Short mmCIF file of C-alpha atoms in Angstrom, two decimals:
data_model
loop_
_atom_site.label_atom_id
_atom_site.label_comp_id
_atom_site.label_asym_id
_atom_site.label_seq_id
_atom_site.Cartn_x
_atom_site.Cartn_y
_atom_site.Cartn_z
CA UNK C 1 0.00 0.00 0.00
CA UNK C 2 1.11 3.61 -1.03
CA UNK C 3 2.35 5.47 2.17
CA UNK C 4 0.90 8.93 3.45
CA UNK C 5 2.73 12.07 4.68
CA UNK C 6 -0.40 12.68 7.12
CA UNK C 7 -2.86 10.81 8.15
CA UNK C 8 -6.33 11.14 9.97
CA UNK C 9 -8.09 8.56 12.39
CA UNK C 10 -11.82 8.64 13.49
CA UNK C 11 -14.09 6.02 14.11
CA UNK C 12 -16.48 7.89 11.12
CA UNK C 13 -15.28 8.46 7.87
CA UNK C 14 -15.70 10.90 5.52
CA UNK C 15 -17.97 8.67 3.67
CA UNK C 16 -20.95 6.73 4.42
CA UNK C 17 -22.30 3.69 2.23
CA UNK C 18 -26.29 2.13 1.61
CA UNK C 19 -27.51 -0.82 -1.07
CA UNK C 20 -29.48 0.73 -3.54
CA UNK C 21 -32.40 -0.93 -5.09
CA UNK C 22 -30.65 -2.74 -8.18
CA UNK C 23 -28.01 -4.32 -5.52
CA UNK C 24 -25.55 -2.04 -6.10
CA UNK C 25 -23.63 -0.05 -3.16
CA UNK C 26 -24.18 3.91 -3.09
CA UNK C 27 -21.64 6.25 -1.02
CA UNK C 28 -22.04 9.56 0.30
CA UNK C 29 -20.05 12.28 1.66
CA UNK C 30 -19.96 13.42 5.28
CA UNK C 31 -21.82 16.51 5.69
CA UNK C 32 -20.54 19.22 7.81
CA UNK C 33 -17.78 21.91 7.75
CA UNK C 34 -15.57 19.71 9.71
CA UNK C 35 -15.34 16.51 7.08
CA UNK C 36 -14.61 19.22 4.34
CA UNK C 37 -12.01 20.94 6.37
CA UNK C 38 -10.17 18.27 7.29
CA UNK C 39 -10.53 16.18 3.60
CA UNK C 40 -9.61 19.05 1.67
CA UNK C 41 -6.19 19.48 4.15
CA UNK C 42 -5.58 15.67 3.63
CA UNK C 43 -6.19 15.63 -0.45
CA UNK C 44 -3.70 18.38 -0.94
CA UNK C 45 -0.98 16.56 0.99
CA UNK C 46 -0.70 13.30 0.20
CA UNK C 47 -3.27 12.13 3.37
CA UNK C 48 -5.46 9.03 3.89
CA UNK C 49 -8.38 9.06 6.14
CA UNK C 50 -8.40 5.66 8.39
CA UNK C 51 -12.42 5.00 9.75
CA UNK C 52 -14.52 1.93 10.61
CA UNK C 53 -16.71 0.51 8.61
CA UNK C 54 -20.58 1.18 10.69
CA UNK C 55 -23.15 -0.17 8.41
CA UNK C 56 -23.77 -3.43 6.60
CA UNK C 57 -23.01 -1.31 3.83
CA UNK C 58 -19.98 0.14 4.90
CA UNK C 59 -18.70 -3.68 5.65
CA UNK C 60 -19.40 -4.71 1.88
CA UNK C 61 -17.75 -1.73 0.50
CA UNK C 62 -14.46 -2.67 2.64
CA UNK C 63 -14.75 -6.20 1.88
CA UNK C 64 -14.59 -5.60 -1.94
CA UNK C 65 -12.45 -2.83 -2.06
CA UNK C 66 -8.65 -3.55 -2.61
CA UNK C 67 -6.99 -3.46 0.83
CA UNK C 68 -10.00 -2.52 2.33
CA UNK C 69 -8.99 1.13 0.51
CA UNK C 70 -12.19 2.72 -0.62
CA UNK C 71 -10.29 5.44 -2.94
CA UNK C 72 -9.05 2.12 -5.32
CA UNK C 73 -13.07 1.49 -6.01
CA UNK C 74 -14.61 4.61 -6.10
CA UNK C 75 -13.92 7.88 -7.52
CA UNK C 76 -13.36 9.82 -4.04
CA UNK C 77 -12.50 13.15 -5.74
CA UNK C 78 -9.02 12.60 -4.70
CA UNK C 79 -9.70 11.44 -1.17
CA UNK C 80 -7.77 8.12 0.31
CA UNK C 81 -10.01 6.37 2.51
CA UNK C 82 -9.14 3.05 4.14
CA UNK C 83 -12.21 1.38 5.98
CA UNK C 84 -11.39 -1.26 8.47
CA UNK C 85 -13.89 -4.06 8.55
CA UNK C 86 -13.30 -4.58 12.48
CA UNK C 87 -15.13 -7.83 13.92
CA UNK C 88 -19.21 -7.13 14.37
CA UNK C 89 -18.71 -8.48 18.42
CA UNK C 90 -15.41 -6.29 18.90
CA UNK C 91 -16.87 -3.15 17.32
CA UNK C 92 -20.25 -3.79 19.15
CA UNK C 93 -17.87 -3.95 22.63
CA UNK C 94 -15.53 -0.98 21.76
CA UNK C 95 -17.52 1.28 20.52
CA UNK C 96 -21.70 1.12 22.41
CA UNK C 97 -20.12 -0.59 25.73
CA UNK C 98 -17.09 1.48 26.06
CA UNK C 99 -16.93 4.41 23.76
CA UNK C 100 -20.43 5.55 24.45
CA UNK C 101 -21.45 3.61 27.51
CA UNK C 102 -18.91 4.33 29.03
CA UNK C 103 -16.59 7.16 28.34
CA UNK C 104 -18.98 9.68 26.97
CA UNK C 105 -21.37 9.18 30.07
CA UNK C 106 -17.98 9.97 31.85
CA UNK C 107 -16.42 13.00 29.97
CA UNK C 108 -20.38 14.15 30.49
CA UNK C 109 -20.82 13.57 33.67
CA UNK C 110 -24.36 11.88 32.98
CA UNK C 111 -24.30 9.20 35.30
CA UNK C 112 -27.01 8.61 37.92
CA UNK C 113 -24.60 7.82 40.80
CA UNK C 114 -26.56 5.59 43.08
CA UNK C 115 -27.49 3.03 40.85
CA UNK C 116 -24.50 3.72 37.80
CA UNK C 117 -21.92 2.58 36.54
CA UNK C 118 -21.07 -0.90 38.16
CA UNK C 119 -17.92 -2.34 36.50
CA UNK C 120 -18.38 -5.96 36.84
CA UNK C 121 -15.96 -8.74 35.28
CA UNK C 122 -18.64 -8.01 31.68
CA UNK C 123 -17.17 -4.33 31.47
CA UNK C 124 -13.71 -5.93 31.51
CA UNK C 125 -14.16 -8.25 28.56
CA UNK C 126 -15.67 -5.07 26.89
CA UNK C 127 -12.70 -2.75 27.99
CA UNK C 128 -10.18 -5.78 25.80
CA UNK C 129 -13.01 -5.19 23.03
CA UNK C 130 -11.48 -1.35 22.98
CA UNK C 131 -7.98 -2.25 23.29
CA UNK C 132 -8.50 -4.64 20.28
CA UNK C 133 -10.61 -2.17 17.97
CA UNK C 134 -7.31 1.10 19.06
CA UNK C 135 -5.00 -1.93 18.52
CA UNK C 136 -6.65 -2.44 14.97
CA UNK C 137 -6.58 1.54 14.30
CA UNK C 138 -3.01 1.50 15.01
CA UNK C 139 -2.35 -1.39 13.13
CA UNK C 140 -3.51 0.29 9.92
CA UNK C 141 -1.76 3.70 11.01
CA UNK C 142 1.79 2.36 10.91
CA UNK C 143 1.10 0.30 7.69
CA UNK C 144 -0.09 3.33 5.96
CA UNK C 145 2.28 5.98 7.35
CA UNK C 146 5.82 7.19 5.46
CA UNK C 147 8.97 7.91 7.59
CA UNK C 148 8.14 10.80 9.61
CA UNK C 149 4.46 11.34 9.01
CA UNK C 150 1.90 13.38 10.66
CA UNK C 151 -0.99 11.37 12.23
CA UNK C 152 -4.59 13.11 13.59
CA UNK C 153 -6.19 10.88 15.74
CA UNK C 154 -9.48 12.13 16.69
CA UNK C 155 -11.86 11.49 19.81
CA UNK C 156 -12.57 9.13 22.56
CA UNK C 157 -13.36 6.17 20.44
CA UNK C 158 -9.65 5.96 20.12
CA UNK C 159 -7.92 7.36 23.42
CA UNK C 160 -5.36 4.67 23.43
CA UNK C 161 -4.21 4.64 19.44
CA UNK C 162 -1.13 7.25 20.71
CA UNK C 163 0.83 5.29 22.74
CA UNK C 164 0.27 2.02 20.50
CA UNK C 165 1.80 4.19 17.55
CA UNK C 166 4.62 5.91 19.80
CA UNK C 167 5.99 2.24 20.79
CA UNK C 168 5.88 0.54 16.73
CA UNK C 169 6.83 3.96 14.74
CA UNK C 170 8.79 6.78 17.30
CA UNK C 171 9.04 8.58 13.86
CA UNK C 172 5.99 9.53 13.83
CA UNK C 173 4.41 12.86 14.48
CA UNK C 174 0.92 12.51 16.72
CA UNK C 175 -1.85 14.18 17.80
CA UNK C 176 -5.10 13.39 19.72
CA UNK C 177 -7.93 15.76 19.46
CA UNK C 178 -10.86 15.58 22.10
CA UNK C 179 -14.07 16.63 20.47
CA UNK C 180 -15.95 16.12 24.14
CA UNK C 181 -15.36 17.78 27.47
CA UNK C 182 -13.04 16.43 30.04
CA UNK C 183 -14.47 15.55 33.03
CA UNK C 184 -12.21 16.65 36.60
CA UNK C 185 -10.53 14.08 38.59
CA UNK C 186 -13.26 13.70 40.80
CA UNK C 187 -15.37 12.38 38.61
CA UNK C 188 -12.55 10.74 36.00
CA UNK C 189 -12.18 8.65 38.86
CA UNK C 190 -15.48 6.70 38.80
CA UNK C 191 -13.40 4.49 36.17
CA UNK C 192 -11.59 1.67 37.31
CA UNK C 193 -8.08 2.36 38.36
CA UNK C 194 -6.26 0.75 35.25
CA UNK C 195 -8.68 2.32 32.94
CA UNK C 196 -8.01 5.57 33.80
CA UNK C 197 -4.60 5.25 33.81
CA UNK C 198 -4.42 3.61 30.31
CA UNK C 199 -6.41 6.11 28.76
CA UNK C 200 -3.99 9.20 30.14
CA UNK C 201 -1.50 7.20 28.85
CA UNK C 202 -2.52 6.19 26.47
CA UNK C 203 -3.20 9.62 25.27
CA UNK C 204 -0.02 10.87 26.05
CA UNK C 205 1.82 8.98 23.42
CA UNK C 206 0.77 12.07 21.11
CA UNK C 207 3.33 15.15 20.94
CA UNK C 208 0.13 17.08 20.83
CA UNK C 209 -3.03 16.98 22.37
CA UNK C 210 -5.99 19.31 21.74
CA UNK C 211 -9.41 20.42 23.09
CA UNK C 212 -12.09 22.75 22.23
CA UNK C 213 -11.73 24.77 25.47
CA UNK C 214 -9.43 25.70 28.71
CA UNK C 215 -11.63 24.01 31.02
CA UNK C 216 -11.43 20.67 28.88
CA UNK C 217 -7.86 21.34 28.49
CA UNK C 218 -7.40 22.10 32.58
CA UNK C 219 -9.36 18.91 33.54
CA UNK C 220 -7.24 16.41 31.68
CA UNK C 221 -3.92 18.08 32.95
CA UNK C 222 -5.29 17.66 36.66
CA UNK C 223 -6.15 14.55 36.36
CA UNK C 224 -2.40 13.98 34.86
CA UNK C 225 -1.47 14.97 37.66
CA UNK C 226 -4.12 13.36 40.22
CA UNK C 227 -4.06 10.23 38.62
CA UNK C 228 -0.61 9.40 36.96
CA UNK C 229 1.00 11.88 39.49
CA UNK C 230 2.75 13.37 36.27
CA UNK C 231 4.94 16.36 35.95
CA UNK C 232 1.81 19.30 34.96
CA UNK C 233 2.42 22.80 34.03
CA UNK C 234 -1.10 24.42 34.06
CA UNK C 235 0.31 27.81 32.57
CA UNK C 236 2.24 26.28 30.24
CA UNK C 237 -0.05 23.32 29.22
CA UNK C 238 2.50 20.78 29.38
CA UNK C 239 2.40 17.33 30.89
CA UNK C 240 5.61 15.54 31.55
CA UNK C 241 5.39 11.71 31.71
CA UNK C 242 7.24 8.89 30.90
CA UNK C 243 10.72 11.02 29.87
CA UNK C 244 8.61 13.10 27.16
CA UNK C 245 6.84 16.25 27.53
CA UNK C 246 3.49 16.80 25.43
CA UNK C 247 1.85 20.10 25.16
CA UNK C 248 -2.08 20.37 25.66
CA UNK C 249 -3.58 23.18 23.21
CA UNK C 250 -6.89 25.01 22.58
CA UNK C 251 -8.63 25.39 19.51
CA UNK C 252 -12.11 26.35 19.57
CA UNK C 253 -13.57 24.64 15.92
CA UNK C 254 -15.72 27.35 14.40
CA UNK C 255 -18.53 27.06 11.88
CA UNK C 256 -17.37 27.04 7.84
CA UNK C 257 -19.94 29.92 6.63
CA UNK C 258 -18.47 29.58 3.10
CA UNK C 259 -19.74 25.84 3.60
CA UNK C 260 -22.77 26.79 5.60
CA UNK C 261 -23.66 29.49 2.92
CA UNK C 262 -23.49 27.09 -0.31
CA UNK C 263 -25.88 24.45 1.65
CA UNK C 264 -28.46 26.24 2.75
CA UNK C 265 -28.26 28.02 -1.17
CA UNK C 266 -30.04 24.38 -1.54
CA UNK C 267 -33.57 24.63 -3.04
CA UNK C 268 -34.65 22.32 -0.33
CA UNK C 269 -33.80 24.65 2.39
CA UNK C 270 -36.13 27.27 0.26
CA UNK C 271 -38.79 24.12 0.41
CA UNK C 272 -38.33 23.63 4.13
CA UNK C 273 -38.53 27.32 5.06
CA UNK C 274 -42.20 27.55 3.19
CA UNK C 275 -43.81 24.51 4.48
CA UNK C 276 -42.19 25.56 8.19
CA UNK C 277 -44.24 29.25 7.62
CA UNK C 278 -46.94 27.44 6.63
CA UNK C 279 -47.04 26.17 10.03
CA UNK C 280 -46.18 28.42 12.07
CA UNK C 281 -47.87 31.49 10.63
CA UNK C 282 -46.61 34.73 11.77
CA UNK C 283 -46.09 33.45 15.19
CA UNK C 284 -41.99 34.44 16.55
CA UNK C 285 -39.74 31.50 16.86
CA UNK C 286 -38.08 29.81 18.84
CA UNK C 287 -35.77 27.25 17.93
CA UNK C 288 -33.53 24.40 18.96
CA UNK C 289 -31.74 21.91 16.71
CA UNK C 290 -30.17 18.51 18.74
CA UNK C 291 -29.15 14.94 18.60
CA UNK C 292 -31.50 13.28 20.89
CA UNK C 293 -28.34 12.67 23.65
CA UNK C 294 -28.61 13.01 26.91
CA UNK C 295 -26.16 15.78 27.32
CA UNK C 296 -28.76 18.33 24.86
CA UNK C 297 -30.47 18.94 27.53
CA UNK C 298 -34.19 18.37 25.73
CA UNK C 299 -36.49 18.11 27.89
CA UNK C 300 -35.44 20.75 30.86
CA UNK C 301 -35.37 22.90 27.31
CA UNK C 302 -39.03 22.45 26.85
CA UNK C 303 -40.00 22.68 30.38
CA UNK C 304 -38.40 25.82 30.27
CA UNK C 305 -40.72 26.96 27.26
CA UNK C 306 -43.95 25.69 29.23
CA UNK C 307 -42.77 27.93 32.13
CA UNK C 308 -42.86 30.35 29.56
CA UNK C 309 -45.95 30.21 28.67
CA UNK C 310 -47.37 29.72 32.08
CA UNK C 311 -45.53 32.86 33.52
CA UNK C 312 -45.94 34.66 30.39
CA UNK C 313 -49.26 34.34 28.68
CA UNK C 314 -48.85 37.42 26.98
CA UNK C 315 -46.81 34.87 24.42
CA UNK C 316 -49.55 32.35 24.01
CA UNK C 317 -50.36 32.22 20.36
CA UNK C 318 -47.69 34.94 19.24
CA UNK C 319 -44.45 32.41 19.83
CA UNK C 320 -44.10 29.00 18.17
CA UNK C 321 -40.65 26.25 19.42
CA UNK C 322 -39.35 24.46 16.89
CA UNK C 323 -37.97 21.09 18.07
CA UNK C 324 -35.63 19.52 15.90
CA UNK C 325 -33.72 16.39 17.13
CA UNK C 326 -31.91 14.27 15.20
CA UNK C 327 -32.56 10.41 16.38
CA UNK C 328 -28.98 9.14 18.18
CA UNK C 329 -27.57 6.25 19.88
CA UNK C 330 -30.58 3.95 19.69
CA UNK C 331 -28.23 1.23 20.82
CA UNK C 332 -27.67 2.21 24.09
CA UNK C 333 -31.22 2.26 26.21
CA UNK C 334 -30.80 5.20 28.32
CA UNK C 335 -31.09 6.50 24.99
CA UNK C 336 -34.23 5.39 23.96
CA UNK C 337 -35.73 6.06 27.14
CA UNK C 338 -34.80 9.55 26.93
CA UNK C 339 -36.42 10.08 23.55
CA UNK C 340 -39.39 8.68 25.39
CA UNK C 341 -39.51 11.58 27.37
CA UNK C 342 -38.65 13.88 25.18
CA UNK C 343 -41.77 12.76 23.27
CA UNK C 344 -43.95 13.09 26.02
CA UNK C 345 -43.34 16.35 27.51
CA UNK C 346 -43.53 17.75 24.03
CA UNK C 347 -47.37 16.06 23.77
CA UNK C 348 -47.95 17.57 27.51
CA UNK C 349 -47.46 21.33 26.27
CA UNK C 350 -49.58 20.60 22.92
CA UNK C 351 -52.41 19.18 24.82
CA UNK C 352 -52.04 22.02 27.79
CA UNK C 353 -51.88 25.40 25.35
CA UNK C 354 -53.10 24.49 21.78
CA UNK C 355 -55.97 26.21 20.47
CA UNK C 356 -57.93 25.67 16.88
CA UNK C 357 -55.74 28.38 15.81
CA UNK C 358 -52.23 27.94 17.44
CA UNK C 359 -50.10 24.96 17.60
CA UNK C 360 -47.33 25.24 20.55
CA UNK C 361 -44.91 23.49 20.05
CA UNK C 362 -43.40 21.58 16.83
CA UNK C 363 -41.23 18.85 17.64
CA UNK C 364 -39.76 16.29 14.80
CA UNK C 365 -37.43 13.34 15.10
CA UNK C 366 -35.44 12.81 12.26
CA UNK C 367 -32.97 13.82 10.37
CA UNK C 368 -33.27 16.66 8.17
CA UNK C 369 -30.43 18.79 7.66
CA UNK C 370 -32.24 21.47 4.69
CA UNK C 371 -35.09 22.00 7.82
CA UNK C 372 -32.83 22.55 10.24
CA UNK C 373 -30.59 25.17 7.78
CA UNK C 374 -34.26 26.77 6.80
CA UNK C 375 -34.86 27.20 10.96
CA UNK C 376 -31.48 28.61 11.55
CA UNK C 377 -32.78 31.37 8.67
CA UNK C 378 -36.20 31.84 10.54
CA UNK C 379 -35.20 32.03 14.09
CA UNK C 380 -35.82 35.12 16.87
CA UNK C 381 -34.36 33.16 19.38
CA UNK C 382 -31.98 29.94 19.13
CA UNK C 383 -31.85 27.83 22.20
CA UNK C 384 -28.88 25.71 23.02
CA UNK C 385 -28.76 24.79 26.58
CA UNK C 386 -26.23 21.53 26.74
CA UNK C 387 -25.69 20.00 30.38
CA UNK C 388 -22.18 19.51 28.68
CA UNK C 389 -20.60 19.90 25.75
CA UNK C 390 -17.55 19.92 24.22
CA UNK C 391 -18.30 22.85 21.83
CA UNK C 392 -21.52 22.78 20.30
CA UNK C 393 -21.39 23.88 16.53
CA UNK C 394 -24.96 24.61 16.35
CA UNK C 395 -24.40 27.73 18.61
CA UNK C 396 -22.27 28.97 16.13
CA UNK C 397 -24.26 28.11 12.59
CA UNK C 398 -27.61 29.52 13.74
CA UNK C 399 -25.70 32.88 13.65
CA UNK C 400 -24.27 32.99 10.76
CA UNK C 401 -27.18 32.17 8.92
CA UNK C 402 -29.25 34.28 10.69
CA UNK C 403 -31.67 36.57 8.71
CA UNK C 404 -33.84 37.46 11.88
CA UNK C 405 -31.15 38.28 13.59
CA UNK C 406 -31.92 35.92 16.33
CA UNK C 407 -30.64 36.17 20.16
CA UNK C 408 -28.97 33.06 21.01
CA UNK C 409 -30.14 31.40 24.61
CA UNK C 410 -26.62 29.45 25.28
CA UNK C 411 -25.97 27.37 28.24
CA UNK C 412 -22.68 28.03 29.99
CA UNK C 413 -21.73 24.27 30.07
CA UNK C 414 -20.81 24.51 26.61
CA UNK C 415 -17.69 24.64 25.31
CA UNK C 416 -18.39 27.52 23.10
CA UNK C 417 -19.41 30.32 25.96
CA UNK C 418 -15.76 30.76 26.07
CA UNK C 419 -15.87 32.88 22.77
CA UNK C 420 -19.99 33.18 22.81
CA UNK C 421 -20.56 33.97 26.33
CA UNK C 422 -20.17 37.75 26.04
CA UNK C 423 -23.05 38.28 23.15
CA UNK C 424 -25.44 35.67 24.18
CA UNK C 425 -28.00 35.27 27.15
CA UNK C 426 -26.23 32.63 29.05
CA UNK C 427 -28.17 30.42 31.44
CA UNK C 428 -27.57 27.80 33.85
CA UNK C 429 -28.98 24.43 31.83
CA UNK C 430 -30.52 23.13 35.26
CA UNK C 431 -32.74 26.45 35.80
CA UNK C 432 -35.47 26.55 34.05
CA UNK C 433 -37.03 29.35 35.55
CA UNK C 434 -33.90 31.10 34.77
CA UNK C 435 -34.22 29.79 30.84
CA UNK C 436 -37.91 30.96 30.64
CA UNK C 437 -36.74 34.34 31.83
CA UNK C 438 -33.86 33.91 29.08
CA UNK C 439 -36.24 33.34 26.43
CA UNK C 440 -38.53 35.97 27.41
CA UNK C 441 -35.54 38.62 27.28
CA UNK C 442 -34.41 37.13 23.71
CA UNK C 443 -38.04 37.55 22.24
CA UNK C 444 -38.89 40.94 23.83
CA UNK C 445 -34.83 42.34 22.72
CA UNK C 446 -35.23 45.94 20.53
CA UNK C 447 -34.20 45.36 17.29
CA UNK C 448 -31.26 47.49 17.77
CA UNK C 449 -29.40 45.09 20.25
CA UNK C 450 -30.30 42.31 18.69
CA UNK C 451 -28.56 43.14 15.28
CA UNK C 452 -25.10 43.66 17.71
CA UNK C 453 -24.95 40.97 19.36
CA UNK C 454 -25.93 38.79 16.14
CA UNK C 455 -23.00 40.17 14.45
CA UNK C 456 -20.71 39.61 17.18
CA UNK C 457 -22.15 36.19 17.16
CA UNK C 458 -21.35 35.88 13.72
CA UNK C 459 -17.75 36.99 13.88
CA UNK C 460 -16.86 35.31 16.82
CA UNK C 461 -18.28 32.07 15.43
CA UNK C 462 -16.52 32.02 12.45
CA UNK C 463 -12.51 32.71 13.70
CA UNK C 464 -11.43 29.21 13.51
CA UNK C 465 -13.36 27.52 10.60
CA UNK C 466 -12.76 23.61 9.82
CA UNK C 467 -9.59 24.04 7.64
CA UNK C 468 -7.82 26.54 9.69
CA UNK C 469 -8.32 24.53 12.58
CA UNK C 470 -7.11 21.58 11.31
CA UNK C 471 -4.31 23.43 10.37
CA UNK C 472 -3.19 24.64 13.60
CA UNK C 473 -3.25 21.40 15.14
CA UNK C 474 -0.91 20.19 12.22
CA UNK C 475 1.32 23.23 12.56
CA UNK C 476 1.86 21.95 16.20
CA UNK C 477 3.50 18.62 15.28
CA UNK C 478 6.01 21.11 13.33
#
């Protein structure tokens, strides 16, 4: 196999595969300002992209494509993609047990204490599951990388690729970006001993390692030094382990509005945008787009709009929420449970405030991406109010595409009130008094206000697009 100067790892790839109806396998590309970003960097430097395969689909395209590399069947527009085909029972183990089970509930500090997690001899054949599926990552990495190559490793799916790659190829140029927050030691510590410990070090087999904000950054270097009782410079951002020093950076992704701009351009979005009006009249909007994960934040986000209207009658039939959550994780139960609720307390404020006239509330489940660009146009008021998260890029598109110039309600647990904070009404997720208060402000803003803080929205969102970011992280392997 050809070798590559850099290289990218991420559980998804840039490209998705489904059976079409005459047998034959269909691919398409990623959507989002971060696939493009990153692609485009790795096309004009001699990169390949190294993903596992998720669907039925995705296996059967790996399976027939020479060396698994998905470039060699299909006409990629220049893109090197190889696929790994990693055993249905591993993946299963790595990647809902672990990955999202586990480490996402941690990093989110979702679990329900008293009764979760329990880490039983089960969790430990599941925890080998994720050492294979890194192990397999890696694997692939050091066949595909030239002397002295730059690799990208991205996320908690693959925490302990690093170190596997610093002990076969010390040539080798590495960083680990963490797209979620970090939780503190405190919490980091509900994991079993060795777990921790092998995902810090695991980690810390990269030269670089990079997070969307300080306080993600700040938490991992504590627990460095809580946990591995490593060598941390907190002003410097450096952890010294093991004889090496890595440095810990910041770089807060921001929204692609060249990218952003050209999709919603999409006569669908136009499509959306008229049947949405259609509904909702000439009623002000509110609006949230959301996976349905726990961390969103859903349902306190809706009790806070039927506070709204309870406190605030003067709204009833003159304010319409638009609920859009993209379905998520249905693998996991807590999951499915949650979209239970989500469901519910939606049907609750319908069946309290509707009239012949007025429907409350519009929540949809599925994935739409033209609706949701269409509702980022419409919006007076965009609500984002994450428990956690690591940045939250929705925060940043609804701005940019903006033509209401709507007041964005942002939680402060999200990674992005570092650089948001100052033009947005921030709330405490938890409160929803405090949110129905929020919203109120947003809809009632003079138009005046609402134009300056959109714009400072806008500019602020937009300071470290996809490519530049990817960039930076690159330039600090240099």
């Amino acid at each position: 196999m050809d070798k590559a100067q850099i290289l990218i790892a991420s559980n998804r790839g840039p490209v998705s595969f489904s059976t079409a109806e005459d047998g034959s396998l269909e691919f398409r590309r990623g959507g989002g300002g971060l696939v493009s970003g990153m692609s485009s960097v790795a096309t004009e430097v001699d990169g390949i992209w190294v993903c596992a395969a998720l669907s039925e689909a995705d296996r059967r395209a790996a399976a027939e494509a020479p060396e698994a590399r998905l470039d060699l069947a299909h006409d990629l527009d220049g893109m090197r993609v190889h696929m790994l085909d990693i055993p249905e029972e591993t993946f299963t183990g790595a990647y809902t047990e672990i990955a999202n089970s586990t480490l996402w509930f941690v990093q989110h500090m979702l679990y329900a204490t008293p009764n979760k997690p329990s880490f039983g001899s089960d969790f430990r054949g599941r925890w080998e599951d994720y050492e294979a599926y890194n192990n397999a990552f890696a694997e692939a990495l050091v066949a595909g990388a030239a002397d002295g190559a730059r690799v990208a490793v991205q996320d908690y799916h693959l925490s302990l690729v690093p170190r596997i790659l610093r002990a076969r190829r010390p040539d080798l140029r590495i960083a680990h970006f963490s797209h979620t927050p970090w939780a503190p030691p405190e919490y980091f510590r509900l994991l079993p001993d060795h777990v921790a410990r092998d995902l810090l070090e695991g980690m810390l087999g990269a030269d670089q390692l990079g997070f969307h904000s300080p306080r993600w950054a700040d938490a991992f270097l504590r627990c460095c030094a809580e946990v591995l009782n490593a060598d941390v410079d907190l002003d410097k951002r450096t952890v010294e382990y093991g004889g090496r020093v890595v440095g810990v950076g910041v770089h807060a992704l921001g929204a692609d509005e060249e990218d952003l701009r050209a999709s919603a351009r999409d006569p669908r979005v136009a499509e959306r945008e008229e049947t949405l009006r259609e509904v909702v009249g000439d009623t002000a909007l509110i609006v949230r787009v959301d996976r349905t994960e726990l961390s969103k934040n859903i349902v306190r986000g809706l009790e806070a709009y039927r506070e709204l209207l309870r406190e605030r009658p003067e709204w009833i039939g003159r304010v319409t929420h638009l609920a859009f959550a993209y379905p998520s994780r249905g693998d996991v139960p807590e999951y499915r449970e949650y979209t239970d609720s989500v469901l519910r307390v939606a049907e609750e404020i319908n069946e309290e405030f509707a009239t012949p006239e007025w429907q409350p509330l519009v929540l949809e489940v599925n994935d739409d991406y033209p609706r949701s660009l269409a509702s980022f146009r419409m919006a007076d008021v965009l609500l984002v109010n994450p428990i956690r998260d690591g940045m939250n890029l929705v925060a940043k598109e609804g701005p940019v595409l903006s033509e209401r110039d709507s007041v964005l309600v942002l939680s402060r647990e999200a990674g992005a009130a570092d650089e948001l904070g100052g033009h947005a009404l921030m709330v405490n997720p938890y409160d929803t008094v405090e949110t129905a208060e929020a919203l109120h402000r947003a809809l009632s803003m003079e138009a005046g206000e609402r134009r300056r803080r959109r714009e400072a929205l806008r500019e602020a969102a937009v300071a470290l697009p996809p490519r530049r970011w990817f960039q930076e992280q690159l330039r600090s392997l240099d």
